[in-house]
């Protein structure tokens, strides 16, 4: 039985004995730092039924625990808060449980499966900063869910068709002059993005010309020659025109090669990739089924709609009058396809919050259609990422490319590390590996430490600070501990528990308490779909260890038991930091 379970059981006994009331749901919380103690039990809810003041209730329960509990050492009461300290033997037993659990913080299979769909890139441009937040969220969520016992499938839906793709194709056809990634030295996805920007420049120029001729701007936007040509190109693609399809395949192949390089760089991969070009026609059969079930209805122009007023939503078009699909049609079909492929218990979509309404509609329609899997569908909504310079716009070429940002971060990591002068003995290969680890650690941590729902400002300089609330600070703490472990090994010092007579330092207790919280944080992050929970935990653990390091001597303590115990503590902390950062997709350096 865990320490918390024993404590809860003892508190229940105290309540039953002294107040003759039942309190089945005992909740413990960590004691606030300004008070003495580790676990706190709030007595306010008992005041009415016990007919006593909260502070008096706390005093009575505290006295019972001190006299009867095998784990409690002392207590104090602050108003209605009973703050509890544990015996040294209890802390040692707790640490013994932690080091004996080879899978500490990883849960056995729970019999549930989950699909996490993320990334969802367009093949008309490279991945950018916003995509990085998406990829890091999806990848980290997958790792956290897997650690909490789920069978996880990672999927990606590539948006490889549509008018936006045709814009890049048209600009390349007209202005490309046979340019290729090889001939230009430009990465394939960047090359496609270059022509997406060129389309926008020419398109806006054509609009200005039409407006100068007296045409209203909104009409000019529709009748600009390149917009009409792009629309025709889309029709040609949908009709299977060989020349159009060949151009589409060629440019997409460049983009996929570029994407693959970026995914490898950031350590992200997928179990299954779906392509919109294969799924955009799906869903029409579901619409017909819905008409038969009176879920959908036709209007006079033959278009098909659903009224979602009962769900607090609007009427929604699900099929155009000419029989062509809209996005919701495609998503209905693709979701059905994914369920047929994997039969998961849960389906997660990691998609920006501009699509909040779309997913509410999708899930509402699935429920109306009677799809059982609809109850397990979740939209993991996240806010946009801004830079100090402002918003990003792909078509105007003001977006921050993921590749460029990573290169800049690696250079910054190199500059900062060399300024500290601590890697003079590193071979160039080891140094470059360290720069990569620090750069990606800084990027991933900064983008994951914020609650996903919040819009955020990314500051590259702040993200790579070795002293702040950053990935490199935690990575540095890990490397420091690994240095301690190497010194212990060279000195022949074993890492082991002390005897039951050992008097523990408060910093040792705080470290064990922090370690003990890790499994609960993993479950919390999984239940809330929030990698930020793990980010904060890793930072807190690193801070508590650095406080421990400052307050106690590891190697120069005259008591051999203290030295061995502190080496053991350090070892478990390093392993837990590695696990926690691993759930964020962050690697740790063995030395810095």
Coordinates of C-alpha atoms in Angstrom, one line a residue:
X1 CA 0.0 0.0 0.0
X2 CA 1.3 3.5 -0.8
X3 CA 2.1 6.1 1.8
X4 CA -0.8 8.3 0.6
X5 CA -3.2 5.3 0.9
X6 CA -2.0 4.5 4.4
X7 CA -2.5 8.2 5.4
X8 CA -6.0 8.3 3.9
X9 CA -6.9 5.2 5.8
X10 CA -5.6 6.5 9.1
X11 CA -7.5 9.8 8.6
X12 CA -10.7 7.9 7.9
X13 CA -10.2 5.9 11.2
X14 CA -9.6 9.2 13.1
X15 CA -12.8 10.7 11.7
X16 CA -14.9 7.7 12.4
X17 CA -13.6 7.3 16.0
X18 CA -13.9 11.0 17.0
X19 CA -16.8 12.3 15.0
X20 CA -18.9 9.2 14.2
X21 CA -19.3 10.4 10.6
X22 CA -18.2 8.8 7.3
X23 CA -15.6 10.4 5.1
X24 CA -14.9 8.0 2.2
X25 CA -13.4 10.5 -0.2
X26 CA -10.2 11.6 1.6
X27 CA -8.2 14.1 -0.5
X28 CA -4.6 14.9 0.3
X29 CA -2.7 17.7 -1.3
X30 CA 1.0 18.8 -1.2
X31 CA 1.6 21.3 1.7
X32 CA 2.2 24.8 0.5
X33 CA 5.9 25.8 0.7
X34 CA 5.3 28.5 3.3
X35 CA 4.1 25.9 5.8
X36 CA 5.8 23.0 7.6
X37 CA 4.8 19.6 6.3
X38 CA 4.4 17.5 3.2
X39 CA 0.8 16.4 3.0
X40 CA -2.2 18.6 3.8
X41 CA -5.7 17.5 4.7
X42 CA -8.4 20.2 4.5
X43 CA -10.9 20.0 7.4
X44 CA -13.4 22.7 6.3
X45 CA -15.8 20.2 4.6
X46 CA -16.2 18.3 7.9
X47 CA -17.1 21.3 10.1
X48 CA -20.9 21.2 9.6
X49 CA -21.3 17.4 10.2
X50 CA -18.7 17.3 13.0
X51 CA -20.2 20.4 14.6
X52 CA -16.7 21.7 15.4
X53 CA -14.4 24.4 14.1
X54 CA -12.1 23.3 11.3
X55 CA -8.9 24.1 13.3
X56 CA -10.2 22.0 16.3
X57 CA -11.0 19.1 13.9
X58 CA -7.5 19.3 12.5
X59 CA -6.0 19.2 16.0
X60 CA -8.0 16.1 17.0
X61 CA -7.2 14.2 13.8
X62 CA -3.5 15.3 14.0
X63 CA -3.2 14.0 17.6
X64 CA -4.8 10.7 16.5
X65 CA -2.3 10.3 13.7
X66 CA 0.7 11.1 15.8
X67 CA -0.4 8.5 18.4
X68 CA -1.6 5.8 16.1
X69 CA -0.3 6.1 12.6
X70 CA 2.8 4.1 11.6
X71 CA 3.9 6.7 9.1
X72 CA 3.2 10.1 10.8
X73 CA 5.9 11.9 12.8
X74 CA 4.3 15.3 13.6
X75 CA 1.7 17.8 12.4
X76 CA 0.6 21.4 12.6
X77 CA -2.7 23.1 12.0
X78 CA -3.2 26.4 10.2
X79 CA -6.9 27.2 10.4
X80 CA -8.6 24.4 8.5
X81 CA -5.5 22.9 7.1
X82 CA -3.9 19.9 8.8
X83 CA -0.2 19.7 7.7
X84 CA 1.4 16.4 8.2
X85 CA 5.1 15.4 8.5
X86 CA 6.2 11.8 8.0
X87 CA 8.7 9.7 10.0
X88 CA 12.2 9.2 8.6
X89 CA 11.5 5.4 8.3
X90 CA 8.5 6.3 6.2
X91 CA 10.6 8.3 3.8
X92 CA 13.1 5.6 3.5
X93 CA 10.4 3.0 2.8
X94 CA 9.0 5.3 0.2
X95 CA 12.3 5.7 -1.5
X96 CA 12.9 1.9 -1.4
X97 CA 9.5 1.4 -3.2
X98 CA 10.6 3.9 -5.9
X99 CA 14.1 2.4 -6.5
X100 CA 12.6 -1.2 -6.5
X101 CA 10.1 -0.2 -9.2
X102 CA 11.9 -0.7 -12.5
X103 CA 9.0 0.8 -14.4
X104 CA 8.5 3.7 -12.0
X105 CA 6.1 6.2 -13.6
X106 CA 5.1 3.8 -16.4
X107 CA 1.8 2.1 -16.1
X108 CA 0.8 -1.4 -17.3
X109 CA -1.6 -1.7 -20.2
X110 CA -5.1 -0.5 -19.4
X111 CA -6.8 -2.3 -22.3
X112 CA -7.7 1.0 -24.0
X113 CA -6.4 2.2 -27.4
X114 CA -6.1 5.8 -28.6
X115 CA -5.3 7.4 -31.9
X116 CA -3.5 10.8 -31.9
X117 CA -3.7 12.6 -35.2
X118 CA -1.3 15.6 -35.5
X119 CA 0.9 17.6 -37.8
X120 CA -1.5 17.8 -40.7
X121 CA 0.8 19.7 -43.0
X122 CA -0.1 21.3 -46.4
X123 CA 2.0 20.3 -49.4
X124 CA 2.2 23.9 -50.6
X125 CA 4.7 25.1 -47.9
X126 CA 7.3 23.9 -45.4
X127 CA 6.6 23.3 -41.7
X128 CA 6.7 26.5 -39.7
X129 CA 6.7 27.5 -36.0
X130 CA 3.0 26.8 -35.6
X131 CA 3.5 23.3 -37.0
X132 CA 6.3 22.8 -34.4
X133 CA 3.9 23.4 -31.5
X134 CA 1.4 21.0 -33.2
X135 CA 4.0 18.3 -33.7
X136 CA 5.5 18.6 -30.3
X137 CA 2.1 18.5 -28.6
X138 CA 1.0 15.4 -30.6
X139 CA 4.2 13.5 -30.1
X140 CA 4.4 14.3 -26.4
X141 CA 0.7 13.4 -25.9
X142 CA 1.4 10.1 -27.6
X143 CA 4.3 9.3 -25.3
X144 CA 2.4 10.4 -22.2
X145 CA -0.7 8.3 -23.1
X146 CA 1.5 5.3 -23.8
X147 CA 3.3 5.7 -20.4
X148 CA -0.1 5.8 -18.7
X149 CA -1.2 2.4 -20.2
X150 CA -2.8 3.2 -23.6
X151 CA -2.1 1.4 -26.8
X152 CA -1.3 4.5 -29.0
X153 CA -1.5 4.9 -32.8
X154 CA 0.1 8.1 -34.2
X155 CA -1.4 9.3 -37.5
X156 CA -1.1 12.2 -39.8
X157 CA -3.5 13.5 -42.4
X158 CA -1.6 15.3 -45.2
X159 CA -3.5 18.1 -47.0
X160 CA -2.1 17.4 -50.4
X161 CA -5.0 18.7 -52.7
X162 CA -7.2 21.7 -53.1
X163 CA -7.0 25.2 -54.4
X164 CA -4.0 26.2 -52.2
X165 CA -1.9 23.4 -53.6
X166 CA -3.0 24.4 -57.1
X167 CA -1.8 28.0 -56.5
X168 CA 1.8 26.7 -55.9
X169 CA 1.5 24.4 -59.0
X170 CA 0.3 27.3 -61.2
X171 CA 3.1 29.7 -60.1
X172 CA 5.7 26.9 -60.7
X173 CA 4.2 26.1 -64.1
X174 CA 4.4 29.7 -65.2
X175 CA 7.5 30.9 -63.5
X176 CA 9.5 27.8 -62.5
X177 CA 11.6 27.3 -65.7
X178 CA 12.2 23.7 -64.7
X179 CA 13.8 24.6 -61.3
X180 CA 14.2 21.6 -59.0
X181 CA 15.5 21.1 -55.4
X182 CA 18.7 19.8 -56.9
X183 CA 19.3 22.6 -59.4
X184 CA 18.4 25.3 -56.9
X185 CA 19.9 23.8 -53.8
X186 CA 16.5 24.6 -52.1
X187 CA 14.9 22.0 -49.9
X188 CA 11.8 20.6 -51.6
X189 CA 9.1 21.9 -49.2
X190 CA 10.8 25.3 -49.2
X191 CA 10.7 25.3 -53.0
X192 CA 7.0 24.7 -53.1
X193 CA 6.5 27.4 -50.5
X194 CA 8.6 29.8 -52.6
X195 CA 6.0 29.4 -55.5
X196 CA 3.1 29.8 -53.1
X197 CA 4.5 33.2 -52.2
X198 CA 5.1 34.0 -55.9
X199 CA 1.4 33.2 -56.6
X200 CA 0.2 35.6 -53.9
X201 CA 2.5 38.4 -55.3
X202 CA 1.2 38.0 -58.9
X203 CA -2.4 37.5 -57.8
X204 CA -2.4 40.7 -55.8
X205 CA -0.8 42.6 -58.7
X206 CA -3.6 41.3 -61.0
X207 CA -6.3 42.5 -58.5
X208 CA -4.7 45.9 -58.4
X209 CA -4.8 46.1 -62.1
X210 CA -8.5 45.2 -62.3
X211 CA -9.4 47.6 -59.6
X212 CA -7.5 50.4 -61.5
X213 CA -9.7 49.5 -64.5
X214 CA -12.8 50.2 -62.3
X215 CA -13.7 46.7 -61.1
X216 CA -14.8 46.4 -57.4
X217 CA -12.1 44.8 -55.3
X218 CA -14.2 41.8 -54.2
X219 CA -15.1 41.1 -57.8
X220 CA -11.5 41.5 -58.9
X221 CA -10.4 39.0 -56.3
X222 CA -12.7 36.4 -57.9
X223 CA -11.9 37.3 -61.5
X224 CA -8.2 37.8 -61.4
X225 CA -6.7 35.6 -64.2
X226 CA -4.5 33.5 -61.9
X227 CA -7.4 32.7 -59.5
X228 CA -9.5 31.5 -62.4
X229 CA -6.5 29.4 -63.7
X230 CA -5.9 27.9 -60.3
X231 CA -9.6 26.9 -60.1
X232 CA -9.4 25.4 -63.5
X233 CA -6.2 23.5 -62.5
X234 CA -8.1 22.0 -59.5
X235 CA -10.9 20.8 -61.9
X236 CA -8.3 19.3 -64.2
X237 CA -6.7 17.5 -61.3
X238 CA -10.1 16.2 -60.1
X239 CA -10.8 15.0 -63.6
X240 CA -7.5 13.1 -63.7
X241 CA -5.8 15.2 -66.4
X242 CA -2.4 13.4 -66.9
X243 CA -0.3 16.6 -67.2
X244 CA -1.8 18.2 -64.1
X245 CA -1.5 15.0 -62.1
X246 CA 2.1 14.6 -63.1
X247 CA 3.0 18.2 -62.0
X248 CA 1.1 17.6 -58.7
X249 CA 3.0 14.3 -58.1
X250 CA 6.4 15.9 -58.9
X251 CA 5.9 18.8 -56.6
X252 CA 4.4 16.7 -53.8
X253 CA 7.3 14.3 -54.0
X254 CA 9.7 17.2 -53.4
X255 CA 7.7 18.3 -50.4
X256 CA 7.4 14.9 -48.8
X257 CA 11.2 14.5 -49.0
X258 CA 11.5 17.9 -47.3
X259 CA 9.0 17.0 -44.6
X260 CA 10.8 13.7 -43.9
X261 CA 14.0 15.5 -43.3
X262 CA 12.4 17.9 -40.9
X263 CA 10.5 15.2 -39.0
X264 CA 13.8 13.3 -38.6
X265 CA 15.4 16.4 -37.3
X266 CA 12.8 17.0 -34.6
X267 CA 12.4 13.3 -33.8
X268 CA 8.8 12.9 -34.8
X269 CA 7.2 10.0 -36.7
X270 CA 3.9 8.4 -37.5
X271 CA 2.4 4.9 -37.6
X272 CA 0.0 5.7 -40.4
X273 CA -0.2 8.6 -42.8
X274 CA -3.5 9.4 -44.5
X275 CA -3.7 11.7 -47.6
X276 CA -6.5 14.0 -48.4
X277 CA -6.2 13.1 -52.1
X278 CA -7.4 9.6 -51.1
X279 CA -10.0 10.6 -48.6
X280 CA -11.7 13.8 -50.0
X281 CA -14.4 11.8 -51.7
X282 CA -15.2 9.8 -48.6
X283 CA -18.3 10.7 -46.6
X284 CA -20.9 10.8 -49.4
X285 CA -22.3 7.4 -48.4
X286 CA -22.6 8.6 -44.8
X287 CA -24.6 11.6 -46.1
X288 CA -27.0 9.3 -47.9
X289 CA -27.3 7.2 -44.7
X290 CA -28.0 10.3 -42.8
X291 CA -30.7 11.4 -45.2
X292 CA -32.4 8.0 -44.8
X293 CA -32.3 8.4 -41.0
X294 CA -33.7 12.0 -41.2
X295 CA -30.5 13.3 -39.7
X296 CA -29.9 15.5 -42.8
X297 CA -32.3 17.2 -45.1
X298 CA -32.3 18.6 -48.6
X299 CA -33.0 22.1 -49.6
X300 CA -34.6 23.2 -52.9
X301 CA -31.2 23.7 -54.6
X302 CA -30.5 20.0 -53.8
X303 CA -27.9 20.9 -51.1
X304 CA -27.9 18.8 -48.0
X305 CA -27.9 20.3 -44.5
X306 CA -28.2 19.5 -40.8
X307 CA -29.8 21.6 -38.1
X308 CA -27.7 21.5 -34.9
X309 CA -29.7 24.0 -32.9
X310 CA -30.3 21.5 -30.2
X311 CA -26.5 21.3 -29.6
X312 CA -26.3 25.1 -29.5
X313 CA -24.8 25.2 -33.0
X314 CA -26.1 26.5 -36.4
X315 CA -27.3 24.9 -39.6
X316 CA -24.5 23.2 -41.4
X317 CA -24.0 22.4 -45.1
X318 CA -22.8 18.8 -45.5
X319 CA -23.1 18.4 -49.3
X320 CA -23.3 21.1 -52.0
X321 CA -26.2 21.2 -54.5
X322 CA -24.0 20.0 -57.3
X323 CA -23.1 16.9 -55.2
X324 CA -19.5 18.0 -54.3
X325 CA -18.1 17.5 -50.8
X326 CA -17.3 20.1 -48.2
X327 CA -14.7 19.7 -45.5
X328 CA -17.1 18.2 -43.0
X329 CA -18.2 15.6 -45.5
X330 CA -14.6 14.5 -45.9
X331 CA -13.9 14.5 -42.2
X332 CA -17.0 12.3 -41.6
X333 CA -15.6 9.8 -44.1
X334 CA -12.0 10.0 -42.9
X335 CA -13.1 9.4 -39.3
X336 CA -15.1 6.4 -40.3
X337 CA -12.1 5.1 -42.3
X338 CA -9.8 5.6 -39.2
X339 CA -12.3 3.7 -37.0
X340 CA -12.6 0.9 -39.5
X341 CA -8.8 0.7 -39.7
X342 CA -8.0 0.7 -35.9
X343 CA -11.2 0.5 -33.8
X344 CA -9.7 2.7 -31.2
X345 CA -11.5 3.7 -27.9
X346 CA -10.4 7.3 -28.3
X347 CA -9.6 9.6 -31.2
X348 CA -7.7 12.8 -30.6
X349 CA -7.2 15.6 -33.2
X350 CA -4.3 18.0 -32.4
X351 CA -5.5 21.0 -34.4
X352 CA -5.3 24.8 -33.8
X353 CA -8.2 26.6 -32.0
X354 CA -9.4 28.3 -35.2
X355 CA -11.1 24.9 -35.9
X356 CA -12.9 24.7 -32.5
X357 CA -16.3 25.2 -34.1
X358 CA -15.6 22.7 -36.9
X359 CA -14.9 19.9 -34.4
X360 CA -17.9 20.7 -32.3
X361 CA -20.0 20.2 -35.5
X362 CA -18.1 17.0 -36.6
X363 CA -18.6 15.4 -33.2
X364 CA -22.3 16.5 -33.0
X365 CA -23.0 15.0 -36.4
X366 CA -21.3 11.7 -35.5
X367 CA -23.4 11.4 -32.4
X368 CA -26.6 12.2 -34.4
X369 CA -25.6 9.4 -36.8
X370 CA -25.4 7.0 -33.8
X371 CA -21.6 6.4 -34.2
X372 CA -20.6 4.8 -30.9
X373 CA -17.0 6.0 -31.3
X374 CA -18.2 9.6 -31.2
X375 CA -18.1 9.6 -27.4
X376 CA -14.4 9.0 -27.6
X377 CA -13.6 11.9 -30.0
X378 CA -11.6 14.8 -28.6
X379 CA -10.3 18.0 -30.2
X380 CA -6.9 18.9 -28.6
X381 CA -7.2 22.6 -29.3
X382 CA -4.2 24.8 -29.0
X383 CA -3.5 28.5 -29.4
X384 CA -1.4 30.1 -32.0
X385 CA 2.3 30.9 -31.6
X386 CA 3.4 34.5 -32.0
X387 CA 6.8 36.0 -32.2
X388 CA 8.1 39.3 -30.7
X389 CA 7.8 40.6 -34.3
X390 CA 4.1 39.7 -34.6
X391 CA 1.9 37.2 -36.4
X392 CA 3.0 34.9 -39.2
X393 CA 1.5 34.7 -42.7
X394 CA 2.5 31.9 -45.1
X395 CA 1.3 33.4 -48.3
X396 CA 3.1 36.7 -47.6
X397 CA 6.4 34.9 -46.8
X398 CA 6.5 36.2 -43.3
X399 CA 6.3 32.8 -41.7
X400 CA 9.1 31.4 -39.6
X401 CA 10.2 28.1 -41.2
X402 CA 10.8 25.3 -38.8
X403 CA 14.1 24.4 -40.5
X404 CA 15.4 28.0 -40.3
X405 CA 14.3 28.3 -36.7
X406 CA 16.0 25.1 -35.7
X407 CA 19.3 26.1 -37.4
X408 CA 19.2 29.4 -35.5
X409 CA 18.5 27.7 -32.2
X410 CA 21.5 25.3 -32.8
X411 CA 23.7 28.3 -33.5
X412 CA 22.5 30.0 -30.4
X413 CA 23.1 26.9 -28.3
X414 CA 26.6 26.7 -29.7
X415 CA 27.3 30.3 -28.9
X416 CA 25.9 30.1 -25.4
X417 CA 27.7 26.9 -24.6
X418 CA 31.1 28.1 -25.8
X419 CA 30.6 31.3 -23.8
X420 CA 30.5 29.2 -20.7
X421 CA 33.7 27.5 -21.7
X422 CA 32.8 24.1 -20.3
X423 CA 33.1 21.9 -23.5
X424 CA 36.7 22.6 -24.4
X425 CA 37.5 18.9 -24.2
X426 CA 34.6 17.8 -26.5
X427 CA 35.2 16.3 -29.8
X428 CA 33.4 18.1 -32.6
X429 CA 30.9 15.3 -33.1
X430 CA 30.0 15.3 -29.4
X431 CA 29.8 19.1 -29.3
X432 CA 27.4 19.1 -32.3
X433 CA 25.2 16.5 -30.7
X434 CA 25.1 18.6 -27.6
X435 CA 24.1 21.7 -29.6
X436 CA 21.3 19.8 -31.2
X437 CA 20.1 18.4 -27.9
X438 CA 20.1 21.8 -26.3
X439 CA 18.4 23.6 -29.3
X440 CA 15.6 21.0 -29.6
X441 CA 15.3 20.8 -25.8
X442 CA 14.9 24.6 -25.7
X443 CA 12.3 24.6 -28.5
X444 CA 10.2 21.7 -27.3
X445 CA 10.2 22.7 -23.7
X446 CA 9.3 26.3 -24.4
X447 CA 6.4 25.3 -26.6
X448 CA 5.2 22.6 -24.3
X449 CA 5.4 24.3 -20.9
X450 CA 2.4 26.5 -21.7
X451 CA -1.1 25.2 -21.4
X452 CA -2.0 24.1 -24.9
X453 CA -5.2 26.2 -25.0
X454 CA -3.3 29.4 -24.5
X455 CA -2.0 31.6 -27.3
X456 CA 1.7 32.1 -26.7
X457 CA 4.7 34.3 -27.5
X458 CA 7.8 32.4 -28.5
X459 CA 11.1 34.1 -27.6
X460 CA 14.1 32.2 -28.9
X461 CA 16.6 34.0 -26.7
X462 CA 14.6 33.4 -23.5
X463 CA 14.0 29.7 -24.4
X464 CA 17.7 28.8 -24.3
X465 CA 18.6 30.4 -21.0
X466 CA 20.5 28.0 -18.8
X467 CA 19.2 29.5 -15.6
X468 CA 15.5 30.1 -16.3
X469 CA 12.3 28.0 -16.6
X470 CA 13.7 26.3 -19.7
X471 CA 14.7 23.0 -21.2
X472 CA 18.4 23.7 -21.1
X473 CA 18.2 24.4 -17.3
X474 CA 16.7 20.9 -16.7
X475 CA 19.2 19.3 -19.2
X476 CA 22.0 21.0 -17.3
X477 CA 20.8 19.6 -14.0
X478 CA 20.7 16.1 -15.5
X479 CA 24.2 16.5 -16.9
X480 CA 25.4 17.7 -13.4
X481 CA 24.0 14.6 -11.8
X482 CA 25.6 12.3 -14.4
X483 CA 28.9 13.9 -13.5
X484 CA 28.2 13.1 -9.9
X485 CA 27.5 9.5 -10.8
X486 CA 30.7 9.2 -12.8
X487 CA 32.7 10.6 -9.8
X488 CA 30.9 8.1 -7.4
X489 CA 31.7 5.2 -9.8
X490 CA 35.4 6.2 -10.1
X491 CA 35.6 6.5 -6.3
X492 CA 34.0 3.1 -5.8
X493 CA 31.0 4.6 -3.9
X494 CA 27.9 2.4 -3.9
X495 CA 24.4 3.9 -4.1
X496 CA 22.2 2.4 -1.5
X497 CA 19.7 3.0 1.3
X498 CA 21.0 3.9 4.8
X499 CA 20.0 2.0 8.0
X500 CA 16.7 2.7 9.8
X501 CA 18.7 4.8 12.4
X502 CA 19.7 7.3 9.7
X503 CA 18.5 10.9 10.5
X504 CA 17.3 12.5 7.3
X505 CA 18.0 16.0 6.2
X506 CA 14.9 18.0 5.2
X507 CA 16.3 18.5 1.7
X508 CA 16.4 14.6 1.3
X509 CA 12.8 14.3 2.3
X510 CA 11.7 17.1 -0.1
X511 CA 13.5 15.3 -2.9
X512 CA 11.9 11.9 -2.1
X513 CA 8.5 13.6 -1.9
X514 CA 9.0 15.3 -5.3
X515 CA 10.1 11.9 -6.8
X516 CA 7.0 10.2 -5.4
X517 CA 4.7 12.6 -7.3
X518 CA 5.9 11.6 -10.7
X519 CA 3.4 8.7 -11.4
X520 CA 0.5 10.9 -10.4
X521 CA 1.7 13.7 -12.7
X522 CA 1.9 11.2 -15.6
X523 CA -1.7 10.2 -15.1
X524 CA -2.8 13.8 -14.6
X525 CA -1.1 14.8 -17.9
X526 CA -2.7 11.9 -19.7
X527 CA -6.2 12.6 -18.3
X528 CA -6.0 16.3 -19.1
X529 CA -4.2 15.8 -22.4
X530 CA -1.6 18.3 -21.1
X531 CA 2.1 17.9 -21.6
X532 CA 2.5 21.1 -19.6
X533 CA 1.9 19.1 -16.5
X534 CA 5.0 17.0 -17.2
X535 CA 7.0 20.1 -18.2
X536 CA 6.3 21.8 -14.9
X537 CA 7.1 18.6 -13.0
X538 CA 10.5 18.3 -14.7
X539 CA 11.3 21.9 -13.8
X540 CA 10.2 21.5 -10.2
X541 CA 12.2 18.3 -9.7
X542 CA 15.3 20.0 -11.2
X543 CA 14.8 23.0 -8.8
X544 CA 14.4 20.8 -5.8
X545 CA 17.5 18.8 -6.7
X546 CA 19.5 22.0 -7.1
X547 CA 18.3 23.1 -3.7
X548 CA 19.3 19.7 -2.3
X549 CA 22.7 20.1 -4.0
X550 CA 23.2 23.5 -2.4
X551 CA 22.2 22.4 1.1
X552 CA 23.9 19.1 1.7
X553 CA 27.3 17.8 0.9
X554 CA 27.3 14.6 -1.3
X555 CA 30.9 13.4 -1.2
X556 CA 32.5 15.2 1.8
X557 CA 30.0 14.2 4.5
X558 CA 31.9 12.2 7.2
X559 CA 29.0 9.7 7.4
X560 CA 29.5 7.0 4.7
X561 CA 25.7 6.2 4.9
X562 CA 24.9 9.8 3.9
X563 CA 27.2 9.7 1.0
X564 CA 25.8 6.4 -0.4
X565 CA 22.3 7.5 0.2
X566 CA 22.7 10.9 -1.5
X567 CA 24.4 9.1 -4.5
X568 CA 21.4 6.8 -4.7
X569 CA 19.0 9.8 -4.5
X570 CA 20.9 11.6 -7.2
X571 CA 20.8 8.5 -9.5
X572 CA 17.0 8.2 -9.2
X573 CA 16.5 11.9 -9.8
X574 CA 18.6 11.7 -13.0
X575 CA 16.6 8.7 -14.2
X576 CA 13.3 10.5 -13.4
X577 CA 14.4 13.7 -15.2
X578 CA 15.3 11.6 -18.2
X579 CA 11.9 9.9 -18.2
X580 CA 10.0 13.1 -17.8
X581 CA 11.9 14.9 -20.5
X582 CA 11.6 11.8 -22.7
X583 CA 7.8 12.2 -22.5
X584 CA 8.3 15.7 -24.0
X585 CA 10.4 14.2 -26.7
X586 CA 13.6 15.9 -25.2
X587 CA 16.9 14.1 -25.1
X588 CA 19.4 14.6 -22.2
X589 CA 23.1 15.1 -22.5
X590 CA 25.4 12.9 -20.5
X591 CA 27.8 15.8 -19.9
X592 CA 27.9 19.6 -20.6

